[in-house]
Short mmCIF file of C-alpha atoms in Angstrom, two decimals:
data_model
loop_
_atom_site.label_atom_id
_atom_site.label_comp_id
_atom_site.label_asym_id
_atom_site.label_seq_id
_atom_site.Cartn_x
_atom_site.Cartn_y
_atom_site.Cartn_z
CA MET A 1 149.11 79.33 91.47
CA LYS A 2 148.28 75.84 90.64
CA GLY A 3 148.68 73.74 93.72
CA LYS A 4 149.26 76.48 96.04
CA LYS A 5 147.01 77.32 98.92
CA SER A 6 145.13 80.84 97.77
CA GLU A 7 145.11 82.38 101.28
CA CYS A 8 145.74 86.04 100.84
CA LYS A 9 146.93 87.63 104.34
CA PRO A 10 147.13 91.44 104.98
CA GLY A 11 150.20 92.86 103.61
CA HIS A 12 150.98 89.67 101.47
CA SER A 13 152.48 91.04 98.57
CA GLU A 14 152.08 88.07 96.27
CA CYS A 15 148.46 88.02 97.05
CA ALA A 16 148.12 91.74 96.04
CA ASN A 17 150.29 90.96 93.00
CA LEU A 18 147.67 88.36 91.86
CA ILE A 19 144.78 90.59 92.90
CA PHE A 20 145.48 93.49 90.52
CA PRO A 21 145.75 91.52 87.25
CA LEU A 22 142.63 89.82 88.08
CA ARG A 23 140.61 92.89 88.92
CA GLU A 24 142.16 94.63 85.57
CA ALA A 25 141.05 91.41 83.67
CA LEU A 26 137.52 91.80 85.24
CA GLU A 27 137.32 95.34 84.16
CA ILE A 28 138.20 94.76 80.61
CA LEU A 29 135.65 91.91 80.18
CA SER A 30 133.16 93.31 82.22
CA GLY A 31 129.34 93.01 81.51
CA LYS A 32 127.54 90.03 80.24
CA TRP A 33 128.16 90.74 76.66
CA LYS A 34 131.71 91.03 75.91
CA LEU A 35 132.59 87.16 76.62
CA PRO A 36 129.59 85.81 74.51
CA ILE A 37 130.53 88.38 71.69
CA ILE A 38 134.20 86.94 71.54
CA MET A 39 132.62 83.41 71.69
CA SER A 40 130.49 83.97 68.63
CA LEU A 41 133.47 85.51 66.81
CA SER A 42 135.67 82.32 67.84
CA PHE A 43 133.58 80.63 65.31
CA GLY A 44 134.33 82.74 62.32
CA ASN A 45 134.10 85.98 61.16
CA LYS A 46 130.68 87.39 61.00
CA ARG A 47 128.49 90.50 60.26
CA PHE A 48 126.53 92.34 62.80
CA LYS A 49 123.14 90.91 62.24
CA GLU A 50 124.59 87.30 62.38
CA ILE A 51 126.45 87.97 65.80
CA ALA A 52 123.15 89.73 67.20
CA GLU A 53 121.17 86.73 66.04
CA GLU A 54 123.73 84.32 68.06
CA ILE A 55 123.21 86.05 71.10
CA PRO A 56 119.70 86.01 72.76
CA GLY A 57 118.59 89.22 74.56
CA ILE A 58 121.34 91.79 73.25
CA THR A 59 120.18 94.90 71.75
CA ASP A 60 121.69 96.23 68.49
CA LYS A 61 122.69 99.52 70.69
CA MET A 62 124.43 97.32 72.91
CA LEU A 63 125.91 94.96 70.45
CA SER A 64 127.17 98.22 68.77
CA LYS A 65 128.66 99.72 71.84
CA GLU A 66 130.46 96.35 72.99
CA LEU A 67 131.59 95.61 69.43
CA LYS A 68 133.28 99.31 69.58
CA ASP A 69 134.66 98.74 73.22
CA LEU A 70 136.27 95.06 72.13
CA GLU A 71 137.62 96.63 68.80
CA LYS A 72 139.38 99.49 70.87
CA ILE A 73 141.02 96.92 73.23
CA HIS A 74 142.37 95.00 70.26
CA LEU A 75 140.18 91.84 71.12
CA ILE A 76 138.34 91.94 67.57
CA GLU A 77 138.74 93.14 64.19
CA ARG A 78 136.44 95.21 62.28
CA LYS A 79 136.61 95.34 58.35
CA VAL A 80 134.54 97.29 55.79
CA ILE A 81 133.73 95.05 52.87
CA ASP A 82 133.71 96.55 49.52
CA SER A 83 130.44 95.22 48.32
CA PHE A 84 126.94 96.84 47.21
CA PRO A 85 125.53 97.62 49.99
CA PRO A 86 128.99 98.25 51.72
CA GLY A 87 129.03 95.58 54.77
CA VAL A 88 131.24 95.30 57.84
CA GLU A 89 132.45 91.97 59.03
CA TYR A 90 133.88 91.27 62.55
CA SER A 91 136.77 88.79 63.22
CA ILE A 92 138.45 87.74 66.54
CA THR A 93 142.30 88.79 66.91
CA LYS A 94 145.04 86.63 67.88
CA HIS A 95 144.89 88.86 70.86
CA GLY A 96 141.22 87.50 71.31
CA LYS A 97 141.97 84.24 70.60
CA SER A 98 144.01 84.15 73.90
CA LEU A 99 141.12 84.08 75.75
CA GLU A 100 139.59 81.01 74.25
CA LYS A 101 141.07 78.74 77.08
CA VAL A 102 139.92 81.08 79.59
CA ILE A 103 136.26 81.24 78.08
CA GLN A 104 136.12 77.23 77.83
CA GLU A 105 137.29 76.90 81.47
CA LEU A 106 134.56 79.41 82.57
CA ILE A 107 132.10 77.15 80.59
CA GLN A 108 133.19 74.05 82.07
CA TRP A 109 132.92 75.72 85.40
CA ALA A 110 129.53 76.96 84.84
CA VAL A 111 128.39 73.93 83.82
CA SER A 112 129.63 72.01 86.94
CA HIS A 113 128.33 74.71 89.15
CA TYR A 114 124.76 74.42 87.85
CA GLN A 115 124.89 70.69 88.17
CA LYS A 116 126.16 70.72 91.69
CA ASN A 117 123.50 73.48 92.53
CA HIS A 118 120.44 72.74 90.70
CA LEU A 119 120.41 69.09 89.88
CA SER A 120 121.65 67.84 93.09
CA SER A 121 118.96 70.11 94.81
CA GLN A 122 115.88 68.25 92.94
CA PRO A 123 113.89 65.80 95.12
CA THR A 124 114.06 62.25 94.18
CA LYS A 125 111.20 60.33 92.86
#
């Protein structure tokens, strides 16, 4: 795909072959919380409350749901810690780590996009 003109024409099989996995990836990672959770865990194993504190705006209910979803698709692991009281720790899997380059590219794109659309449109003094 790199270096090629990305023009999709009706019936163009290469374009269709690229759109399907892209839509699949977007569906798997949909929502505004999955990638921030993965990013949080890429900095090390964490307990539920530690993740919640790192991601502003996420509710405990939503975090619980998203953690279950991410565990189901093998992007994170949940480990019960034998302690008193018993605890749970979450970690990113090897499969989850494979998203790190994608996340870094998205962050770089977002910063560039913000600078282009917000900083350049401010009036000069």
